[in-house]
Amino acid sequence: MTSAEDRKPQSDEARSVYDPEITSEFAIPDGLAVPKGVGGESETSSEFAVPEGLQAPEGPAAEPEGSAFSTPRTYSAKHAPPAFTPATGVPVVSLTKDVPWQDRMRTMLRMPVAERPAPEPLHKEDETGPAVPRVLDLTLRIGELLLAGGEGAEDVEAAMFAVCRSYGLDRCEPNVTFTLLSISYQPSLVEDPVTASRTVRRRGTDYTRLAAVYQLVDDLSYPETAFSLEEAYRRLAEIRRNRHPYPTWVLTSASGLLAGAASVLVGGDAIVFVAAALGAMLGDRLAWLCAGRGLPEFYQFTVAAMPPAAIGVALTVAHVDVKASAVITGGLFALLPGRALVAGVQDGLTGFYITASARLLEVMYLFVGIVVGVLVVLYFGVQFGADLNPDVVLIIEERPLWQIGASMLLSLTFAVLLQQERSTVLVVTLNGGVAWSVYGALHYVGEISPVASTAVAAGLVGLFGQMLSRYRFASALPYTTAAIGPLLPGSATYFGLLSIARDDVDKGLVSLATAASLAMAIAIGVNLGSEISRLFLRVPGGASAAGRRAAKRTRGF
């Protein structure tokens, strides 16, 4: 064994730099020259140091020092390798053109960024690509139209991701809340991200415009179309400038026919039909007047709910032998926010809890506005001696043909109020008739509870609507929203309000809870039907576990 004295450096120069008492395997061997200029401080080295005599290639003088995260010099944008390779490998996802872009983009969004497959080669007219801020601005404008039209948050994010990806911005992350849209794009791990946002300040129901935006995103999502950014902006401007497909007088007439059809659906006759239609049209005109004065939607719903209730109370005070309850119930059908309710529950079920909470809060405010308007009229009606008895439940006679016809008319007029395309009105009308037929068969013939019957009927609506939308590569809202109109809980809402007006708060709250249960059954049924439809459709990534990461976001612990 060698002693410490034998391992001491022998040169005077090395002895002046290093401690002579070093006794480890890292000591300087005899005869090895020590580099000069260290000034008495020890030099840290490793196995990664460049050996002496080896000249390392030097890059350009202006190039910053690279790191493990910098882009290799051999990197090619046209033939880019996968940015990340997970330990489990890259999941195999088929992004074929015959699958709707909604399913392809939703599959990509539900994967973490590190597990998304390599981008497909895109061929654009401009090889250099458009400016990133302009692409993000176009994406936000398209997302704004979709969110303002009532589309779900997940579908809005899928559309935004599809637009960015069509212009080569694959490393982007869209984020959607109730009133705020934002998107972030990071070119690489060593470059600063580019983030843009847009606020949705005005909402308007126009499913024709919604379908046009879906068609634009569909055209942009395929490389063969080769849309330039200027052409996309031009088409988007045309969509925003387009007038509504139906004039104002048609919308007012549709509101009256909807209320009349709803009154027949709950047992009304011809006089009730006319009275409910007049009340709804008057309420619609008053709401338009309030909107023109800039009043919020809460007051618009409050004013719109008063005329149908006032006509029903007036018929009772005048001792006209009609079902005044059917008149008021028909008027409520035209005001219940079924569209916002379905969208809110859908966002909650898909994991967008902030947006879902905001949508449901909006539904609550609108519903409270309806409650205030009806309660004011009912209170004065009871004070004037109107014989409105909440214990007398509407006796719905078994008139299947009349009721199916009324449900189809209700869905038809609801579709007109939603400004749907004329080509979709017939389909949604038939879907509404099927929904009421299933509900009537389960509830009146099978004697199943109304909540369960409503959920099953709404599930069929969602199933048919989702399959039709995938067949036409369009949104599912035009095929489902109007079809759930006959299932809305108008009568339960009315009897709850009437009980509260007669100081029977407990019974009123029970009836309103029943109405809320029916509304939730509609929303959950529509969403469940949409999810079941995916079992029969070929979805990208469906064979892998990564295809449905949304179902594993939370496990309760």
Coordinates of C-alpha atoms in Angstrom, one line a residue:
M1 CA 0.0 0.0 0.0
T2 CA 1.4 3.4 -1.0
S3 CA 1.8 6.0 1.7
A4 CA 0.7 9.6 1.5
E5 CA 4.3 10.8 1.1
D6 CA 4.6 8.8 -2.1
R7 CA 1.5 10.4 -3.6
K8 CA 2.7 14.0 -3.1
P9 CA 3.3 16.1 -6.2
Q10 CA 6.9 16.2 -7.1
S11 CA 7.1 19.5 -9.0
D12 CA 7.5 22.9 -7.3
E13 CA 4.8 24.4 -9.4
A14 CA 2.3 21.8 -8.6
R15 CA 3.3 21.8 -4.9
S16 CA 2.5 25.6 -4.8
V17 CA -1.0 25.0 -6.1
Y18 CA -2.3 21.9 -4.5
D19 CA -2.4 20.7 -1.0
P20 CA 0.4 18.1 -0.4
E21 CA -1.8 16.2 2.0
I22 CA -4.4 15.1 -0.7
T23 CA -4.8 11.3 -0.3
S24 CA -7.5 10.3 -2.8
E25 CA -7.7 8.8 -6.2
F26 CA -8.3 12.3 -7.6
A27 CA -4.8 13.4 -6.8
I28 CA -2.5 14.6 -9.6
P29 CA -0.3 11.7 -10.8
D30 CA 3.5 12.2 -11.0
G31 CA 4.6 13.8 -14.2
L32 CA 1.3 15.4 -15.1
A33 CA 1.5 19.1 -15.8
V34 CA -0.9 21.3 -14.0
P35 CA -2.5 24.1 -16.1
K36 CA -1.4 27.6 -15.1
G37 CA -3.4 30.6 -14.1
V38 CA -5.6 29.0 -11.6
G39 CA -4.5 31.4 -8.9
G40 CA -4.6 29.1 -6.0
E41 CA -8.2 27.9 -6.4
S42 CA -9.0 24.3 -7.2
E43 CA -10.5 23.6 -10.6
T44 CA -13.8 21.6 -10.8
S45 CA -13.8 19.0 -13.6
S46 CA -15.9 16.1 -14.6
E47 CA -16.0 13.3 -17.2
F48 CA -17.9 15.7 -19.5
A49 CA -15.0 18.1 -19.8
V50 CA -13.3 18.4 -23.2
P51 CA -10.0 16.6 -23.2
E52 CA -6.8 18.6 -23.7
G53 CA -5.8 18.8 -27.3
L54 CA -9.4 18.3 -28.7
Q55 CA -10.8 21.3 -30.4
A56 CA -14.5 21.5 -29.9
P57 CA -16.5 23.1 -32.9
E58 CA -17.5 26.6 -32.2
G59 CA -20.8 28.1 -33.4
P60 CA -21.5 31.6 -34.6
A61 CA -20.4 34.3 -32.3
A62 CA -23.9 35.7 -31.9
E63 CA -25.5 32.4 -31.0
P64 CA -26.3 32.1 -27.3
E65 CA -25.1 29.2 -25.3
G66 CA -27.4 26.2 -25.8
S67 CA -28.8 23.8 -23.3
A68 CA -30.5 20.4 -23.1
F69 CA -33.7 22.1 -24.1
S70 CA -32.5 24.0 -27.1
T71 CA -33.4 23.1 -30.6
P72 CA -30.7 20.9 -32.3
R73 CA -28.9 22.5 -35.2
T74 CA -30.1 19.6 -37.4
Y75 CA -33.7 20.3 -36.7
S76 CA -35.9 20.7 -39.8
A77 CA -39.3 22.4 -39.5
K78 CA -40.7 20.5 -42.5
H79 CA -39.6 17.1 -41.3
A80 CA -39.9 17.6 -37.6
P81 CA -39.5 14.6 -35.3
P82 CA -41.9 14.1 -32.4
A83 CA -41.2 16.8 -29.8
F84 CA -41.5 14.4 -26.9
T85 CA -41.4 10.6 -26.5
P86 CA -43.1 9.4 -23.3
A87 CA -41.8 6.4 -21.5
T88 CA -44.8 4.4 -22.5
G89 CA -44.4 5.4 -26.2
V90 CA -46.5 7.7 -28.4
P91 CA -50.1 6.6 -28.5
V92 CA -51.4 5.5 -31.9
V93 CA -54.2 7.9 -32.9
S94 CA -55.6 7.8 -36.4
L95 CA -56.5 11.4 -37.5
T96 CA -58.2 10.4 -40.8
K97 CA -60.2 12.9 -42.8
D98 CA -63.4 10.9 -42.7
V99 CA -63.7 11.5 -39.0
P100 CA -65.4 14.8 -38.0
W101 CA -62.9 17.5 -36.8
Q102 CA -64.8 17.7 -33.5
D103 CA -63.8 14.2 -32.6
R104 CA -60.2 14.5 -33.8
M105 CA -59.5 17.8 -32.0
R106 CA -61.3 16.6 -28.8
T107 CA -59.1 13.5 -28.8
M108 CA -56.0 15.7 -29.1
L109 CA -57.1 18.1 -26.3
R110 CA -57.8 15.3 -23.9
M111 CA -54.2 14.2 -24.1
P112 CA -51.4 15.9 -22.3
V113 CA -49.1 18.0 -24.4
A114 CA -46.3 15.5 -23.9
E115 CA -48.4 12.6 -25.2
R116 CA -49.9 14.2 -28.3
P117 CA -48.8 12.4 -31.5
A118 CA -46.5 14.0 -34.0
P119 CA -48.2 16.7 -36.2
E120 CA -49.2 15.7 -39.6
P121 CA -47.4 17.5 -42.5
L122 CA -49.4 20.5 -43.6
H123 CA -49.1 22.0 -47.1
K124 CA -49.9 25.7 -47.2
E125 CA -49.6 28.2 -50.0
D126 CA -47.3 30.3 -47.9
E127 CA -44.5 28.1 -46.7
T128 CA -43.2 30.7 -44.2
G129 CA -46.6 30.6 -42.4
P130 CA -48.7 33.6 -41.3
A131 CA -47.9 35.7 -38.3
V132 CA -48.7 34.0 -35.0
P133 CA -50.6 37.0 -33.5
R134 CA -53.0 37.0 -36.5
V135 CA -53.7 33.3 -36.2
L136 CA -54.4 33.7 -32.5
D137 CA -56.7 36.6 -33.2
L138 CA -58.6 34.6 -35.8
T139 CA -58.9 31.7 -33.4
L140 CA -60.3 33.9 -30.6
R141 CA -62.8 35.5 -33.0
I142 CA -64.1 32.1 -34.0
G143 CA -64.3 30.9 -30.4
E144 CA -66.1 34.1 -29.5
L145 CA -68.9 33.4 -32.0
L146 CA -69.2 29.8 -30.8
L147 CA -69.3 30.6 -27.1
A148 CA -71.7 33.5 -27.7
G149 CA -74.0 31.2 -29.6
G150 CA -74.3 28.8 -26.7
E151 CA -71.8 26.1 -27.6
G152 CA -70.3 24.0 -24.9
A153 CA -66.8 24.9 -23.6
E154 CA -65.2 21.7 -24.7
D155 CA -66.5 22.1 -28.3
V156 CA -65.3 25.7 -28.3
E157 CA -61.8 24.6 -27.2
A158 CA -61.8 21.9 -29.9
A159 CA -62.7 24.4 -32.6
M160 CA -60.0 26.8 -31.4
F161 CA -57.4 24.0 -31.4
A162 CA -58.4 23.0 -34.9
V163 CA -58.0 26.5 -36.3
C164 CA -54.5 26.9 -34.7
R165 CA -53.4 23.5 -35.9
S166 CA -54.5 24.2 -39.4
Y167 CA -51.9 27.0 -39.6
G168 CA -49.1 25.0 -38.0
L169 CA -49.4 26.1 -34.4
D170 CA -49.5 22.7 -32.8
R171 CA -48.1 23.7 -29.4
C172 CA -51.0 25.8 -28.3
E173 CA -53.4 25.6 -25.3
P174 CA -56.9 27.1 -25.5
N175 CA -58.8 28.0 -22.4
V176 CA -62.5 28.8 -22.3
T177 CA -64.5 30.2 -19.4
F178 CA -68.0 31.8 -19.4
T179 CA -67.0 35.2 -20.6
L180 CA -63.2 34.9 -21.3
L181 CA -61.3 33.2 -24.1
S182 CA -57.6 32.8 -24.0
I183 CA -55.0 30.9 -26.0
S184 CA -51.3 30.4 -25.5
Y185 CA -48.7 29.3 -28.1
Q186 CA -45.1 28.4 -27.3
P187 CA -42.9 27.8 -30.3
S188 CA -40.3 25.8 -28.3
L189 CA -39.2 25.2 -24.8
V190 CA -36.6 28.1 -25.0
E191 CA -38.8 30.7 -26.6
D192 CA -41.3 33.0 -24.9
P193 CA -44.9 32.0 -25.3
V194 CA -47.4 34.2 -27.1
T195 CA -50.7 34.6 -25.3
A196 CA -53.9 36.4 -26.4
S197 CA -57.3 36.7 -24.9
R198 CA -60.8 38.0 -25.8
T199 CA -63.9 38.8 -23.7
V200 CA -67.4 37.8 -24.8
R201 CA -69.5 40.8 -23.9
R202 CA -72.7 40.0 -25.9
R203 CA -74.5 36.8 -26.5
G204 CA -77.1 36.1 -29.2
T205 CA -78.9 32.9 -30.2
D206 CA -78.4 32.3 -33.9
Y207 CA -77.9 28.7 -34.8
T208 CA -77.6 29.6 -38.5
R209 CA -74.5 31.6 -37.7
L210 CA -73.3 28.8 -35.5
A211 CA -73.6 26.3 -38.3
A212 CA -71.6 28.7 -40.6
V213 CA -68.8 28.9 -38.1
Y214 CA -68.7 25.1 -37.9
Q215 CA -68.4 24.9 -41.7
L216 CA -65.6 27.4 -41.6
V217 CA -63.7 25.4 -39.0
D218 CA -64.4 22.2 -41.0
D219 CA -62.9 23.8 -44.2
L220 CA -59.9 25.1 -42.3
S221 CA -59.1 21.7 -40.7
Y222 CA -58.2 19.9 -43.9
P223 CA -54.9 20.6 -45.7
E224 CA -56.5 20.2 -49.2
T225 CA -58.5 23.4 -48.8
A226 CA -55.3 25.6 -48.3
F227 CA -57.2 28.5 -46.9
S228 CA -55.1 31.6 -46.6
L229 CA -55.5 33.8 -43.5
E230 CA -57.0 36.6 -45.5
E231 CA -59.6 34.3 -46.9
A232 CA -60.5 33.0 -43.5
Y233 CA -60.9 36.6 -42.2
R234 CA -63.1 37.4 -45.2
R235 CA -65.5 34.4 -44.5
L236 CA -65.6 35.2 -40.8
A237 CA -66.6 38.8 -41.6
E238 CA -69.4 37.6 -43.9
I239 CA -70.7 35.3 -41.1
R240 CA -70.8 38.2 -38.7
R241 CA -72.5 40.5 -41.2
N242 CA -75.2 38.0 -42.1
R243 CA -78.7 38.9 -41.1
H244 CA -80.9 36.5 -39.1
P245 CA -82.8 34.1 -41.3
Y246 CA -86.2 35.0 -39.8
P247 CA -87.7 38.5 -39.4
T248 CA -89.0 39.9 -36.2
W249 CA -92.7 39.3 -36.8
V250 CA -91.9 35.6 -37.5
L251 CA -90.1 35.3 -34.2
T252 CA -93.0 36.9 -32.4
S253 CA -95.5 34.6 -34.1
A254 CA -93.4 31.6 -33.3
S255 CA -93.3 32.6 -29.6
G256 CA -97.1 32.7 -29.6
L257 CA -97.5 29.4 -31.4
L258 CA -95.0 27.8 -29.0
A259 CA -97.0 28.9 -25.9
G260 CA -100.3 27.8 -27.6
A261 CA -98.8 24.3 -28.4
A262 CA -97.5 24.0 -24.8
S263 CA -101.0 24.8 -23.4
V264 CA -102.5 22.1 -25.6
L265 CA -99.8 19.7 -24.5
V266 CA -101.0 20.1 -20.9
G267 CA -104.7 19.7 -21.6
G268 CA -105.8 23.1 -23.0
D269 CA -108.5 23.6 -25.7
A270 CA -108.8 26.1 -28.6
I271 CA -109.6 29.0 -26.4
V272 CA -106.7 28.2 -24.2
F273 CA -104.5 28.0 -27.3
V274 CA -105.5 31.5 -28.4
A275 CA -105.1 33.0 -25.0
A276 CA -101.7 31.5 -24.4
A277 CA -100.5 32.6 -27.8
L278 CA -101.7 36.2 -27.2
G279 CA -100.1 36.4 -23.8
A280 CA -96.7 35.1 -25.1
M281 CA -96.7 37.4 -28.1
L282 CA -97.5 40.4 -25.9
G283 CA -94.7 39.4 -23.5
D284 CA -92.3 38.9 -26.4
R285 CA -93.0 42.5 -27.6
L286 CA -92.5 43.9 -24.1
A287 CA -89.2 42.1 -23.7
W288 CA -88.0 43.5 -27.0
L289 CA -89.0 47.0 -25.8
C290 CA -87.0 46.5 -22.6
A291 CA -84.0 45.2 -24.6
G292 CA -84.1 48.3 -26.8
R293 CA -83.9 50.4 -23.7
G294 CA -80.8 48.6 -22.5
L295 CA -82.4 46.7 -19.6
P296 CA -80.7 43.5 -18.5
E297 CA -82.1 40.1 -19.3
F298 CA -83.4 39.6 -15.8
Y299 CA -85.9 42.4 -16.2
Q300 CA -86.7 41.3 -19.7
F301 CA -87.8 37.9 -18.4
T302 CA -89.7 39.4 -15.6
V303 CA -91.7 41.6 -17.9
A304 CA -92.2 38.8 -20.5
A305 CA -93.7 36.5 -17.8
M306 CA -96.4 38.9 -16.7
P307 CA -98.8 39.0 -19.8
P308 CA -99.5 35.2 -19.9
A309 CA -100.1 35.1 -16.1
A310 CA -102.3 38.2 -16.3
I311 CA -104.4 36.7 -19.1
G312 CA -104.9 33.5 -17.1
V313 CA -105.9 35.4 -14.0
A314 CA -108.3 37.6 -16.0
L315 CA -110.0 34.5 -17.5
T316 CA -110.4 33.1 -13.9
V317 CA -111.8 36.4 -12.6
A318 CA -114.2 36.6 -15.5
H319 CA -115.4 33.1 -14.8
V320 CA -114.6 31.8 -18.2
D321 CA -114.9 28.1 -18.3
V322 CA -111.3 27.4 -19.4
K323 CA -108.2 26.0 -17.8
A324 CA -106.4 29.2 -16.8
S325 CA -103.5 27.1 -15.4
A326 CA -102.9 25.8 -19.0
V327 CA -102.7 29.4 -20.2
I328 CA -100.0 30.4 -17.6
T329 CA -98.1 27.1 -18.1
G330 CA -98.0 27.6 -21.9
G331 CA -96.6 31.1 -21.4
L332 CA -93.9 29.7 -19.1
F333 CA -92.8 27.2 -21.7
A334 CA -91.7 30.0 -24.0
L335 CA -89.5 31.5 -21.3
L336 CA -87.8 28.6 -19.6
P337 CA -84.0 28.7 -20.4
G338 CA -83.6 25.2 -21.5
R339 CA -80.7 26.0 -23.9
A340 CA -78.6 27.5 -21.1
L341 CA -79.4 24.7 -18.7
V342 CA -78.3 22.0 -21.1
A343 CA -75.1 23.8 -21.9
G344 CA -74.3 24.4 -18.2
V345 CA -74.8 20.8 -17.2
Q346 CA -72.9 19.6 -20.2
D347 CA -69.9 21.8 -19.2
G348 CA -70.0 20.4 -15.7
L349 CA -70.1 16.8 -16.8
T350 CA -67.1 17.4 -19.1
G351 CA -65.0 19.0 -16.4
F352 CA -65.4 22.7 -17.1
Y353 CA -66.7 23.5 -13.6
I354 CA -66.1 27.3 -13.7
T355 CA -68.0 27.7 -16.9
A356 CA -70.7 25.3 -15.7
S357 CA -71.2 27.3 -12.5
A358 CA -71.5 30.5 -14.4
R359 CA -74.0 29.1 -16.9
L360 CA -76.1 27.6 -14.1
L361 CA -76.0 30.9 -12.2
E362 CA -77.2 32.6 -15.3
V363 CA -80.1 30.1 -15.5
M364 CA -80.9 30.8 -11.8
Y365 CA -81.1 34.5 -12.4
L366 CA -83.3 34.1 -15.5
F367 CA -85.6 31.7 -13.6
V368 CA -85.8 34.1 -10.6
G369 CA -86.8 36.8 -13.1
I370 CA -89.7 34.6 -14.3
V371 CA -90.6 33.8 -10.8
V372 CA -90.8 37.4 -9.8
G373 CA -93.0 38.3 -12.9
V374 CA -95.5 35.5 -12.3
L375 CA -95.6 35.9 -8.6
V376 CA -96.5 39.6 -8.8
V377 CA -99.4 38.8 -11.1
L378 CA -100.6 35.8 -9.1
Y379 CA -100.4 37.7 -5.9
F380 CA -102.7 40.5 -7.1
G381 CA -104.9 37.9 -8.8
V382 CA -105.4 36.1 -5.5
Q383 CA -106.1 39.4 -3.7
F384 CA -108.8 40.2 -6.3
G385 CA -110.5 36.9 -5.7
A386 CA -109.2 34.7 -8.5
D387 CA -110.0 31.1 -7.8
L388 CA -106.5 29.7 -8.5
N389 CA -106.2 26.4 -6.6
P390 CA -102.8 24.7 -6.8
D391 CA -104.3 21.5 -5.4
V392 CA -106.3 21.0 -8.7
V393 CA -103.6 19.4 -10.8
L394 CA -103.9 19.7 -14.6
I395 CA -105.9 16.7 -15.8
I396 CA -104.2 15.8 -19.0
E397 CA -106.6 13.8 -21.1
E398 CA -105.2 10.9 -23.2
R399 CA -105.1 12.6 -26.6
P400 CA -102.0 11.0 -28.1
L401 CA -102.4 12.4 -31.6
W402 CA -103.2 15.9 -30.4
Q403 CA -100.3 15.8 -28.0
I404 CA -97.8 14.5 -30.5
G405 CA -98.9 17.2 -33.0
A406 CA -98.6 19.9 -30.3
S407 CA -95.1 18.6 -29.3
M408 CA -94.0 18.8 -32.9
L409 CA -95.4 22.3 -33.3
L410 CA -93.6 23.3 -30.1
S411 CA -90.3 22.0 -31.4
L412 CA -90.9 23.6 -34.8
T413 CA -91.5 27.1 -33.3
F414 CA -88.6 26.6 -30.8
A415 CA -86.3 26.0 -33.7
V416 CA -87.5 29.2 -35.4
L417 CA -86.8 31.1 -32.2
L418 CA -83.3 29.7 -32.2
Q419 CA -82.7 31.0 -35.7
Q420 CA -81.9 27.5 -37.1
E421 CA -81.3 26.7 -40.7
R422 CA -84.4 25.7 -42.6
S423 CA -82.8 22.4 -43.6
T424 CA -82.7 21.4 -39.9
V425 CA -86.1 22.5 -38.8
L426 CA -87.9 19.4 -40.1
V427 CA -85.4 17.0 -38.5
V428 CA -85.6 18.7 -35.1
T429 CA -89.4 18.7 -35.4
L430 CA -89.5 15.0 -35.8
N431 CA -87.0 14.5 -33.0
G432 CA -89.3 16.5 -30.7
G433 CA -92.3 14.3 -31.6
V434 CA -90.3 11.2 -30.9
A435 CA -89.2 12.6 -27.5
W436 CA -92.8 13.3 -26.4
S437 CA -94.0 9.9 -27.7
V438 CA -91.3 8.1 -25.6
Y439 CA -92.2 10.3 -22.6
G440 CA -95.9 9.6 -22.9
A441 CA -95.4 5.9 -23.4
L442 CA -93.2 5.6 -20.3
H443 CA -95.1 8.0 -18.0
Y444 CA -98.8 7.6 -18.9
V445 CA -98.9 4.1 -20.2
G446 CA -96.0 2.5 -18.3
E447 CA -96.7 4.6 -15.1
I448 CA -93.0 5.4 -14.6
S449 CA -92.0 8.5 -12.7
P450 CA -91.9 11.7 -14.7
V451 CA -88.2 12.3 -13.8
A452 CA -87.1 8.9 -15.2
S453 CA -89.4 9.2 -18.2
T454 CA -88.0 12.7 -19.0
A455 CA -84.4 11.4 -18.6
V456 CA -85.0 8.5 -21.1
A457 CA -86.7 10.8 -23.6
A458 CA -84.0 13.4 -23.3
G459 CA -81.4 10.7 -23.7
L460 CA -82.9 9.7 -27.1
V461 CA -82.9 13.3 -28.1
G462 CA -79.2 13.6 -27.3
L463 CA -78.4 10.3 -29.1
F464 CA -80.2 11.2 -32.3
G465 CA -78.9 14.8 -32.2
Q466 CA -75.3 13.7 -31.8
M467 CA -75.5 11.1 -34.6
L468 CA -77.1 13.6 -36.9
S469 CA -74.5 16.2 -36.2
R470 CA -71.7 13.8 -36.8
Y471 CA -73.3 12.7 -40.1
R472 CA -73.4 16.3 -41.2
F473 CA -70.1 17.4 -39.5
A474 CA -72.0 20.1 -37.7
S475 CA -72.9 21.2 -34.2
A476 CA -75.3 19.0 -32.1
L477 CA -77.2 22.0 -30.6
P478 CA -79.6 22.6 -33.6
Y479 CA -80.7 19.0 -33.4
T480 CA -81.2 18.7 -29.6
T481 CA -82.1 22.1 -28.1
A482 CA -85.4 22.6 -29.8
A483 CA -86.3 18.9 -29.4
I484 CA -86.3 19.1 -25.6
G485 CA -88.9 21.9 -25.7
P486 CA -91.9 19.5 -25.0
L487 CA -90.1 18.1 -22.0
L488 CA -89.5 21.4 -20.1
P489 CA -91.1 21.5 -16.6
G490 CA -93.6 24.3 -17.2
S491 CA -96.5 22.9 -15.2
A492 CA -94.4 22.0 -12.1
T493 CA -92.9 25.5 -12.2
Y494 CA -96.4 27.2 -12.3
F495 CA -97.9 25.2 -9.5
G496 CA -94.8 25.9 -7.3
L497 CA -95.2 29.6 -7.9
L498 CA -98.9 29.5 -7.3
S499 CA -98.5 27.7 -3.9
I500 CA -95.9 30.3 -2.9
A501 CA -98.4 33.1 -3.9
R502 CA -101.0 31.5 -1.6
D503 CA -98.6 31.4 1.4
D504 CA -98.1 27.7 1.1
V505 CA -94.3 27.9 0.9
D506 CA -93.5 24.3 1.7
K507 CA -95.7 22.9 -1.0
G508 CA -94.4 25.5 -3.4
L509 CA -90.8 24.6 -2.7
V510 CA -91.5 20.9 -3.2
S511 CA -93.1 21.6 -6.6
L512 CA -90.1 23.8 -7.6
A513 CA -87.8 21.1 -6.5
T514 CA -89.7 18.7 -8.8
A515 CA -89.3 21.2 -11.6
A516 CA -85.5 21.4 -10.9
S517 CA -85.3 17.6 -10.9
L518 CA -87.0 17.5 -14.3
A519 CA -84.7 20.1 -15.7
M520 CA -81.6 18.3 -14.5
A521 CA -83.0 15.0 -15.9
I522 CA -83.3 16.7 -19.3
A523 CA -79.8 18.1 -19.2
I524 CA -78.2 14.9 -18.0
G525 CA -80.2 12.8 -20.4
V526 CA -79.1 14.9 -23.4
N527 CA -75.5 14.7 -22.4
L528 CA -75.7 11.0 -21.7
G529 CA -77.3 10.3 -25.0
S530 CA -74.5 12.2 -26.7
E531 CA -71.9 10.2 -24.9
I532 CA -73.6 6.9 -25.7
S533 CA -73.6 7.9 -29.4
R534 CA -69.8 7.8 -29.3
L535 CA -70.0 4.0 -28.6
F536 CA -71.5 3.6 -32.1
L537 CA -69.2 6.1 -33.9
R538 CA -65.5 5.6 -34.8
V539 CA -63.7 8.0 -32.6
P540 CA -59.9 8.6 -33.0
G541 CA -57.9 7.0 -30.2
G542 CA -60.9 5.0 -29.0
A543 CA -58.9 1.8 -28.9
S544 CA -56.3 3.4 -26.5
A545 CA -56.6 4.4 -22.9
A546 CA -55.6 7.9 -23.8
G547 CA -58.7 8.4 -25.9
R548 CA -60.9 9.2 -23.0
R549 CA -58.6 11.0 -20.5
A550 CA -61.5 13.3 -19.6
A551 CA -63.2 10.4 -17.7
K552 CA -60.1 10.2 -15.4
R553 CA -59.6 13.8 -14.4
T554 CA -60.9 13.3 -10.9
R555 CA -61.2 10.2 -8.7
G556 CA -62.3 11.7 -5.5
F557 CA -59.0 11.6 -3.7

